XYZ file of C-alpha atoms in Angstrom:
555
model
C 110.297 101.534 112.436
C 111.328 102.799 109.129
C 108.687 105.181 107.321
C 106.564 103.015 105.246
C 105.357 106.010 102.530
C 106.102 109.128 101.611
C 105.029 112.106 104.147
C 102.439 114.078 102.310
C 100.160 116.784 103.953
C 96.540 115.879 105.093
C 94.293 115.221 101.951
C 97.335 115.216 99.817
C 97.105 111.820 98.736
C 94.286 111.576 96.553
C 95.080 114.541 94.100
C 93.083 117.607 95.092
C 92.979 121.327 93.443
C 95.997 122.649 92.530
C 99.228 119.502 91.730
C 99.225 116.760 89.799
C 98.061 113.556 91.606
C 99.139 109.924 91.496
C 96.778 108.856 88.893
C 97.664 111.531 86.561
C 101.327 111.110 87.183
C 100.678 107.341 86.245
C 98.974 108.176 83.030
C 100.934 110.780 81.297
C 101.957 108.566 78.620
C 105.740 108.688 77.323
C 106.999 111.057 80.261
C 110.081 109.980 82.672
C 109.324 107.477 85.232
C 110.015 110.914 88.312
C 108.021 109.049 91.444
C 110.318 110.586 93.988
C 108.695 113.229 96.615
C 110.561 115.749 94.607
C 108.988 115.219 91.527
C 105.132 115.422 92.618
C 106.491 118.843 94.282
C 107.976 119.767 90.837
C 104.451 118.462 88.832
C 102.509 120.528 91.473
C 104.172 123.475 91.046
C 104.032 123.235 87.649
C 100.111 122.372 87.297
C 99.077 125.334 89.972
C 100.580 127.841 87.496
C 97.692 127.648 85.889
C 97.521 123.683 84.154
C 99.210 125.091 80.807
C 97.579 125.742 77.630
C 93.829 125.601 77.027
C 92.820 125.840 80.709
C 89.677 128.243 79.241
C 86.076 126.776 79.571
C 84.791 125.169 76.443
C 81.287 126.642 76.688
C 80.872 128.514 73.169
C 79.934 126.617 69.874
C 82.475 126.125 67.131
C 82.925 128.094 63.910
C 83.336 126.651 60.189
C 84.754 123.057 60.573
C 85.983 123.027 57.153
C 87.199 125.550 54.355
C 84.366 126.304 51.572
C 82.914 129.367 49.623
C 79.383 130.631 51.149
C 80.457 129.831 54.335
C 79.243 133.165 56.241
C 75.639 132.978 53.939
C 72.197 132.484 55.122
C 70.079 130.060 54.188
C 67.206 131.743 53.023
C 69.064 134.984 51.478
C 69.672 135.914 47.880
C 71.947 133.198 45.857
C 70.379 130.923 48.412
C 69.528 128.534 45.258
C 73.052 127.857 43.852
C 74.587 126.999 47.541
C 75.804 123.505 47.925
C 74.043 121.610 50.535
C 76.720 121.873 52.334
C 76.989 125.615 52.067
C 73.442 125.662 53.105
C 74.417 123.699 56.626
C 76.933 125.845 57.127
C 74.615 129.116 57.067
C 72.220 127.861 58.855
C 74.864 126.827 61.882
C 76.396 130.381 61.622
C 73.194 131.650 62.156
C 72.754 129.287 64.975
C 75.670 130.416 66.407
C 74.476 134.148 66.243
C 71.098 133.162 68.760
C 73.432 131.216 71.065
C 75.798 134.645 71.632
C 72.602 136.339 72.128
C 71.274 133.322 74.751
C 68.724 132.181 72.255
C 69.194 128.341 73.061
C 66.248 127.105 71.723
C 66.383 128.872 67.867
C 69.878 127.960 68.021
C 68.979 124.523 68.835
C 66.356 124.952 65.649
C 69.021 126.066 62.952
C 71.702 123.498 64.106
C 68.906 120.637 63.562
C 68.866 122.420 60.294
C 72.387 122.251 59.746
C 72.806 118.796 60.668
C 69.871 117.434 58.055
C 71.248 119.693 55.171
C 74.458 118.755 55.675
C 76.196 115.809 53.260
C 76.520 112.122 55.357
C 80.207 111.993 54.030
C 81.340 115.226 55.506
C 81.845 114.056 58.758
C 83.799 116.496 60.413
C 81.545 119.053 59.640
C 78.682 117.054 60.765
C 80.139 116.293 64.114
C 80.758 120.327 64.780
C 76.903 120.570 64.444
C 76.091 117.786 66.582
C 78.846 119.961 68.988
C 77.126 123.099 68.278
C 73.467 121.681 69.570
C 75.068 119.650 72.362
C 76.344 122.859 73.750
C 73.058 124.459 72.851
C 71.384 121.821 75.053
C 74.262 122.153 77.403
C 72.965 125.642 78.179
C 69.418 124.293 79.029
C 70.562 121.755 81.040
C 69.228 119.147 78.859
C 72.082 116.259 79.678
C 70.496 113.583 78.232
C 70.365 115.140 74.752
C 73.565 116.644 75.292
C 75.063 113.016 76.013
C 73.596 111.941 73.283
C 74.616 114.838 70.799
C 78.050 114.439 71.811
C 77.824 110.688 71.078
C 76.975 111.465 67.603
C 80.093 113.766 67.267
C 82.164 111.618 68.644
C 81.182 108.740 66.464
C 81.793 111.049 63.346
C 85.278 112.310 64.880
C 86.860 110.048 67.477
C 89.454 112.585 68.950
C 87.142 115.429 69.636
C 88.059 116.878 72.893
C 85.342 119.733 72.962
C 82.718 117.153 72.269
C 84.359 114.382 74.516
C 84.613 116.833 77.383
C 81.200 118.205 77.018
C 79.986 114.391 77.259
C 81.553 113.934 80.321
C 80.289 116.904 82.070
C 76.793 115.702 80.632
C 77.614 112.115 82.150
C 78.831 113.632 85.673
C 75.043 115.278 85.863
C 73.407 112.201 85.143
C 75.338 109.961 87.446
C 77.310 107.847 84.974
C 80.578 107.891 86.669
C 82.232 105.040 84.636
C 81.495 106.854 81.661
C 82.388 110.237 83.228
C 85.765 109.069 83.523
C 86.351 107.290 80.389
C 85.736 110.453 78.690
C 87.601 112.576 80.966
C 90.656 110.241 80.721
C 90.552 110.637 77.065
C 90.308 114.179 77.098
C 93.340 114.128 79.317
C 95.653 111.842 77.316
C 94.394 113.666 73.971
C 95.622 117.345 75.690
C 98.533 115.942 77.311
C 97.288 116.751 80.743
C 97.682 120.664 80.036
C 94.059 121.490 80.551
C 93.746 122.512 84.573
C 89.613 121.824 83.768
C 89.663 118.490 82.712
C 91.760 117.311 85.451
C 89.599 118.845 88.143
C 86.686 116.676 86.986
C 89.002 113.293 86.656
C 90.236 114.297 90.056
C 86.416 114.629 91.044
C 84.957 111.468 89.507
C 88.075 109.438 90.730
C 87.166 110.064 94.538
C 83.771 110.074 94.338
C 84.640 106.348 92.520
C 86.815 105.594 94.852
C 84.606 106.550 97.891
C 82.009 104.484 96.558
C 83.241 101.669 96.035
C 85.621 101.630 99.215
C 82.811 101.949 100.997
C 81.029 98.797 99.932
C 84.248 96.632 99.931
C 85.287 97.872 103.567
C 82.167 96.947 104.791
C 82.195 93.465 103.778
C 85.893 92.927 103.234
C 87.128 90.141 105.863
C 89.512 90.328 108.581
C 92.958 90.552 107.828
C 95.887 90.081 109.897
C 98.894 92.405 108.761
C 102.881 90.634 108.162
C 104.179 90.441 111.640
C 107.238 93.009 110.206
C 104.355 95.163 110.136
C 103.161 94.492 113.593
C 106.302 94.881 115.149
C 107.021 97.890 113.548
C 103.282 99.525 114.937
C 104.207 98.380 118.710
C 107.844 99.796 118.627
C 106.315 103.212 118.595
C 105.010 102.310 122.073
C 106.422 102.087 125.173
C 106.561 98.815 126.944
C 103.482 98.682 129.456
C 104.254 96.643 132.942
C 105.477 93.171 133.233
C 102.607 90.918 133.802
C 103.223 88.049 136.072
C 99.733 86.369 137.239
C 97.898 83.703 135.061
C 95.147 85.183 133.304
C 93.670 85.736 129.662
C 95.692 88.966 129.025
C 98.771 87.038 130.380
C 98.416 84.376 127.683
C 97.545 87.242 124.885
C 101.133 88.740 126.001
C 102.689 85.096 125.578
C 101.134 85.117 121.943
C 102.380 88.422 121.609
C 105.768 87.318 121.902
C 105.712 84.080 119.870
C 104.445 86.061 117.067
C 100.900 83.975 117.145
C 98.773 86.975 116.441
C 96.134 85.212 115.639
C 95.136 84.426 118.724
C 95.561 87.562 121.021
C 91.821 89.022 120.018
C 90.150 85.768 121.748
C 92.761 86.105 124.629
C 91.894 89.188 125.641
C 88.309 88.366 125.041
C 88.406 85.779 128.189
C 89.957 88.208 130.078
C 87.258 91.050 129.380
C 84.475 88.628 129.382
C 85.812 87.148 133.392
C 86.252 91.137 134.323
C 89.395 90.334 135.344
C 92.397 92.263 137.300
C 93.622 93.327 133.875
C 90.756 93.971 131.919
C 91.441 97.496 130.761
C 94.711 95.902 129.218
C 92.989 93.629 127.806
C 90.645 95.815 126.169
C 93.430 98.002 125.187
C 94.996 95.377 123.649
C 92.408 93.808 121.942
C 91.089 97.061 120.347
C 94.906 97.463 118.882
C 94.500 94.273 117.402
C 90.908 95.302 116.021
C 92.532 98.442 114.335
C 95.629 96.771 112.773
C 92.954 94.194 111.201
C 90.998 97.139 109.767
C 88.147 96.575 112.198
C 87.751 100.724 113.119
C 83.701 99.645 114.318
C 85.032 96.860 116.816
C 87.582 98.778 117.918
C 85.815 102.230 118.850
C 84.300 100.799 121.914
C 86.651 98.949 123.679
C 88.572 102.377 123.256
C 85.912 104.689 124.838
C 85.541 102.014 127.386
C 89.163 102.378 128.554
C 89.516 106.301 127.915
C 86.139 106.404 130.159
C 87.523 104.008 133.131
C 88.810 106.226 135.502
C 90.453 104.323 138.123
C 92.660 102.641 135.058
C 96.686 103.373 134.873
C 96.211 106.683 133.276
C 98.977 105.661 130.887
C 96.392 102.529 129.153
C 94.020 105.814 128.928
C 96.523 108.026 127.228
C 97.228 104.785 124.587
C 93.749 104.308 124.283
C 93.582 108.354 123.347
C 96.407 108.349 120.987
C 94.854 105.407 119.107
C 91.426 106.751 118.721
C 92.792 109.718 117.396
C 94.748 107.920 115.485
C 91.728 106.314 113.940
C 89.660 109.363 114.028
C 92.647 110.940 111.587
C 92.464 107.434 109.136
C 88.775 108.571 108.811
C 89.682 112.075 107.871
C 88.229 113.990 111.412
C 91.123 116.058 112.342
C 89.112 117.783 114.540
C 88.178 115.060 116.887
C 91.595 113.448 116.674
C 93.477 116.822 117.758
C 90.739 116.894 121.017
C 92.362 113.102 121.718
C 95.568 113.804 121.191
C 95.038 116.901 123.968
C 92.813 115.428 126.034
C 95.976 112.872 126.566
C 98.474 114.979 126.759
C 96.374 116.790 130.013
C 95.546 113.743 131.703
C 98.986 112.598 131.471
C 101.639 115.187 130.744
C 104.724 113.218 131.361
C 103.992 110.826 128.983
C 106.682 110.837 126.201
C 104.258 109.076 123.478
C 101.825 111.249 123.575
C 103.960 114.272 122.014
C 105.851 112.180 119.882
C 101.912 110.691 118.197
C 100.653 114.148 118.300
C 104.007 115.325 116.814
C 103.165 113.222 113.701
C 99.338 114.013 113.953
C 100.864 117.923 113.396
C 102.967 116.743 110.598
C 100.215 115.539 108.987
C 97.869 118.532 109.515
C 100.878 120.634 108.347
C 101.459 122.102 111.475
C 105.320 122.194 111.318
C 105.981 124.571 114.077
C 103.532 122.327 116.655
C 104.941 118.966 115.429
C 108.597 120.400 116.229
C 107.535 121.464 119.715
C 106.251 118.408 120.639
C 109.064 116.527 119.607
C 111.024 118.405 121.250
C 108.976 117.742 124.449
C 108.926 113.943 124.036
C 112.554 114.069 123.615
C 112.969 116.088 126.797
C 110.741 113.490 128.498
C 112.613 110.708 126.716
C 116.328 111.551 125.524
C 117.459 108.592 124.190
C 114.066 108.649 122.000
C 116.109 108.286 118.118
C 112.682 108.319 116.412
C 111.082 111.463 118.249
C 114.892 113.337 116.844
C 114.774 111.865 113.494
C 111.057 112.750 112.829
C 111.886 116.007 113.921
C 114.836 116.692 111.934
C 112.558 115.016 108.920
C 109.424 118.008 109.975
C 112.094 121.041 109.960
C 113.122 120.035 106.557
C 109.594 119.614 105.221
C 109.491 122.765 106.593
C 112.298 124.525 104.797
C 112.014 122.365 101.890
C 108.851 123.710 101.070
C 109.443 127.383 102.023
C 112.248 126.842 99.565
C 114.479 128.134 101.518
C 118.175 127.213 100.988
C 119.726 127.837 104.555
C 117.283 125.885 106.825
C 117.450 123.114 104.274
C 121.121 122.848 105.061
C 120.344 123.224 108.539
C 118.117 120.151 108.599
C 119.951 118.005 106.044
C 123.034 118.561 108.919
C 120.533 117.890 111.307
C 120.341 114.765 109.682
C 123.616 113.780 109.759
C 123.839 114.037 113.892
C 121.011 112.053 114.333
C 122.670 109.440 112.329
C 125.606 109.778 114.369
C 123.856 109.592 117.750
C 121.975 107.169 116.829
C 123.720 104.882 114.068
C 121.222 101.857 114.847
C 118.039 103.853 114.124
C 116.255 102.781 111.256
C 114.418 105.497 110.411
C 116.829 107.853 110.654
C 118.262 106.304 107.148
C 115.035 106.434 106.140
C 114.085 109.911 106.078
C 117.546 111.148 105.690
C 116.987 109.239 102.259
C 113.495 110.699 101.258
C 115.435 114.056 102.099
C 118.128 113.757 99.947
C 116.593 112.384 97.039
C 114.466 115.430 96.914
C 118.049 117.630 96.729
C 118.657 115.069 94.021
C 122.018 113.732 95.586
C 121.034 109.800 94.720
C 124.044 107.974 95.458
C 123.925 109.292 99.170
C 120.280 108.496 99.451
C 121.027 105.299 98.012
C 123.748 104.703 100.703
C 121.058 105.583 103.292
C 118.858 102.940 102.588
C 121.498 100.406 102.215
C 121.970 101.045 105.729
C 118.559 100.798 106.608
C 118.614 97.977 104.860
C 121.122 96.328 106.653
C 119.460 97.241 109.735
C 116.533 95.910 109.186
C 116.556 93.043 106.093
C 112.816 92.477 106.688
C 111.502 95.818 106.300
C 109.858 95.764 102.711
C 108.989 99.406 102.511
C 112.199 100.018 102.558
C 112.783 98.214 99.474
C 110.163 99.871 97.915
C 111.690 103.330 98.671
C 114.937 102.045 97.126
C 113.358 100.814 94.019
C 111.764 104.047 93.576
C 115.099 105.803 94.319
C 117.149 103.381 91.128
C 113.715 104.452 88.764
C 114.314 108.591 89.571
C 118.095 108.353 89.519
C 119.064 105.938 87.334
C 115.670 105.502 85.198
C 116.671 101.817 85.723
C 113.261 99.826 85.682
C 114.583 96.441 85.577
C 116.484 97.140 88.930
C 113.414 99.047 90.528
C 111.115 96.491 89.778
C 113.446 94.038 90.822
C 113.562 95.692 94.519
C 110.114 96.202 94.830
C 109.539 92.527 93.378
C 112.003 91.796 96.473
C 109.803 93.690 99.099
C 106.714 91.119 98.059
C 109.011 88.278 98.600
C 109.727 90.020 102.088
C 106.214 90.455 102.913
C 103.327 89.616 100.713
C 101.126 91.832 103.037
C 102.879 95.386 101.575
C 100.456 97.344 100.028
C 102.452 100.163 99.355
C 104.839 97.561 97.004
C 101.976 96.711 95.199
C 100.471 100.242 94.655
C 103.924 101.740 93.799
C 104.357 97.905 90.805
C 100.882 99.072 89.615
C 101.954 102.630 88.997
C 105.108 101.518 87.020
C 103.249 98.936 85.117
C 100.617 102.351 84.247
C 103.820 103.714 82.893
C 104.965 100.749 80.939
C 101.685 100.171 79.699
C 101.097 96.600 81.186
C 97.582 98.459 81.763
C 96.340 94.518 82.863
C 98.884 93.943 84.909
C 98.721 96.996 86.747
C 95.411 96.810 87.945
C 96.244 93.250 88.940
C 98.643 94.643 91.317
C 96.239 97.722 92.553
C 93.670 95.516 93.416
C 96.091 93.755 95.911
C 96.707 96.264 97.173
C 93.518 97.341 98.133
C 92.559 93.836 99.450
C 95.524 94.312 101.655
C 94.051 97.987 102.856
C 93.936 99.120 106.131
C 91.379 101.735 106.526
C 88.954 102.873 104.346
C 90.444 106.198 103.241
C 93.252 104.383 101.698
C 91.170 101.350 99.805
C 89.546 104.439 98.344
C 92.697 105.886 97.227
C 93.689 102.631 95.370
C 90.195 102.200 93.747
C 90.944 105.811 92.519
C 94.065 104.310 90.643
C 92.845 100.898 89.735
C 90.404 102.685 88.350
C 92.507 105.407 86.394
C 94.309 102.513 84.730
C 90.953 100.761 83.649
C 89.974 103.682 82.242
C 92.957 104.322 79.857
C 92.536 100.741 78.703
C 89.553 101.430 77.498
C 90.129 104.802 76.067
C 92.969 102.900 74.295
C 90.770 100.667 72.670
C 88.902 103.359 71.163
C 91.836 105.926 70.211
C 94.194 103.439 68.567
């Protein structure tokens, strides 16, 4: 099965401390269309140098907004009489300013109300620094409300203030207003060209807790769906072949479905056989928890799972599946812990089993435990030599490795490592496919691009693949009309790709089809299969909503 996204560390995919995530990537407005795994490694590096200029706290009040004699004056000292009003506003914010540096909140709250009623309607730049000024005041007392409101005041008077936009946001975040929270934010971000490390944090922040929530709500009621039968056949190669079944029976007739591609109907199959206890009930309950999990039914599938894992007079291979799969599912719902004691709890009960190390080799790979993943694929390919995945994946971790150790050597090492695999095993699909991702984050394009024409040619009906090559023509050749066209290609394959749809509605972000782009993210996330991942794309459905709205209001 070719690799149907880019590897990326545990928690890596929904943007996190220190790189730039997906979202952001999407919405820096104007910048190169750089998708490839080598360019969120460059944007990540870049951002965890410290997010660029203005990555201070705003937390003090402003100064003078505008030139004007008088302007360091009080308002009740000598000459106090031939001040202009707005003279007079001024003083009596500078003197405002003077009780906030001294924590004095409320008298500074006092002579900015002060400020704000001497000062002329028609200076409105000046007006909106005192509204500023007393939101930050209020800011301080953790008054949110009246901060939210201050800031809406300054904002009204000057549309593109950051300090006051920000400070509205943080006031929103406190009161629960996440849709708000982030149309600020994303304003803020857009307005300081994503160089402030601060307001990306809290975009980053209100985007998953968004994300979460909704997921949540739409996972629970979402209905059934059946994945493209590419996709199915792609999950069960990683599997070995159980036993030939021979005797009539409900799991017999599940198998038959199996193979005539009626997938439909294997969850009732094995139902009959469960529900008769039959010889092969803990195959059928193996099989029809599968099933369960490639719909996106985690619940239904749990305890048909523990049911096998707990029979022990089963084939202790079923119970080593079963164990790989729940821990499998235990890592979809972000437990690492409990899907590491699965994964070993497997590989003790049945230690000769090949799949076990090469499931808990990816597991590793995902937990960014290079040096584990390598040794178990190099177990499962000891237990299995003709395994071409187990070697490619492996080749694929030791550059990961290297890659990100930046480390020249090893990444020659691996990127030759590469190359053998290919040779040994020339009809391997995803051997292409991760040679590719490797070299087009060395940046040689034409050679990645030869890689997935192979993969390609091995297997016409993979769409992901088409997706990777799409990306690949946009970070080589900044040639949208051919990307899109490859990724419009990998829909025509198989409507069911959710990764085609997420990757359209991040190059629509960048086009600024902001409508269209959300009409491809929420696809995708119809076409979800776990919860972790609809959250993800509700993160960026929602990023793009949000800049359409901060658009109306900017331009």
């Amino acid at each position: 099965m070719a690799a149907s996204k880019p590897v990326e560390a545990a928690g890596g995919g929904g943007g996190g401390g220190a790189g730039l995530s997906r979202w952001q990537l999407a919405l820096v407005l104007g910048a190169p269309i750089l998708l490839g795994a080598g360019a969120l490694y460059l944007w990540g590096r870049r951002a965890a140098r410290g997010g660029g200029k203005g990555a201070s706290e705003r937390k003090t009040p402003e100064g003078r907004a505008s030139p004007g004699p008088g302007g360091g004056g009080q308002p009740d000292g000598p000459g106090h009489e031939e001040m202009s009003p707005l003279d007079r506003a001024q003083a009596a914010k500078n003197k405002g300013n003077k009780y906030f540096k001294a924590g004095k909140y409320e008298q500074a709250i006092q002579c900015y109300t002060e400020a704000i009623s001497l000062c002329p309607p028609e200076k409105n730049l000046d007006l909106s620094t005192f509204y500023q000024n007393r939101a930050a005041a209020y800011e301080q007392l953790q008054k949110w409300t009246e901060v939210a409101q201050d800031c809406t005041k300054a904002v009204e008077l000057n549309p593109k203030y950051v300090k006051a936009l920000f400070r509205r946001a943080k006031a929103h975040e406190k009161l629960d207003n996440k849709k708000e929270c982030l149309e600020d934010v994303t304003a803020v971000c857009i307005l300081e060209a994503f160089q402030n490390q601060q307001s990306m944090l809290l975009a980053d922040k209100v985007l998953k807790l968004l994300g979460k929530e909704k997921a949540k709500e739409k996972y629970k009621n979402r209905e059934p769906l059946m994945p493209s039968p590419q996709f199915i056949k792609s999950y069960f190669s990683s599997f070995t072949e159980a036993s030939e079944v021979k005797e009539n029976s409900g799991y017999l007739r599940a198998k038959q479905y199996m193979e005539e591609e009626n997938y439909d109907k294997i969850i009732s199959e094995s139902t009959k056989e469960i529900e008769a206890k039959g010889k092969y009930m803990a195959e059928a309950l193996l099989l029809r928890a599968t099933f369960y999990l490639l719909i996106g039914n985690a619940n239904a599938a749990k305890p048909d799972l523990d049911q096998v894992i707990s029979m022990e007079g089963a084939n202790v291979k079923l119970r080593a599946n079963a164990l790989i799969k729940r821990g499998s599912m235990y890592m979809q719902q972000q437990q690492p812990v409990l899907s590491t004691q699965d994964f070993n709890m497997a590989a003790d009960i049945d230690p000769q089993n090949a799949d076990v190390y090469h499931h808990r080799g990816q597991l590793k790979i995902l937990l960014d435990q290079v040096e584990e993943a390598v040794e178990d694929f190099d177990e499962c390919i000891r237990l299995r030599p003709d395994s071409a995945l187990a070697q490619a994946q492996k080749c694929f971790a030791l550059y990961r490795q290297a890659y990100t150790g930046n480390n020249p050597l090893p990444v020659q090492v691996a990127m030759k490592g590469f190359e053998d695999v290919i040779k040994k095993f020339p009809k391997c699909a995803e051997g292409y496919a991760l040679y590719a991702q490797a070299l087009t984050d060395q940046q040689q394009f034409g050679k990645a691009d030869e890689m997935y024409d192979k993969c390609i040619d091995l297997e016409p009906d993979n769409a992901t693949t088409y997706v990777h090559k799409g990306l690949l023509q946009l970070q080589w050749k900044q040639d949208l009309d051919k990307g899109l066209e490859l990724i419009s290609k990998a829909i025509e394959i198989d409507n069911k790709c959710d990764f085609a749809y997420e990757t359209m509605g991040t190059i629509e972000v960048q086009r600024g089809n902001l409508d269209k782009a959300i009409e491809m993210f929420n696809k995708a996330i119809n076409l979800a299969k776990s919860e972790m991942e609809m959250a993800h794309l509700y993160s960026l459905c929602d990023a793009a909503y949000a800049q359409t709205e901060v658009a109306k209001k900017l331009l």
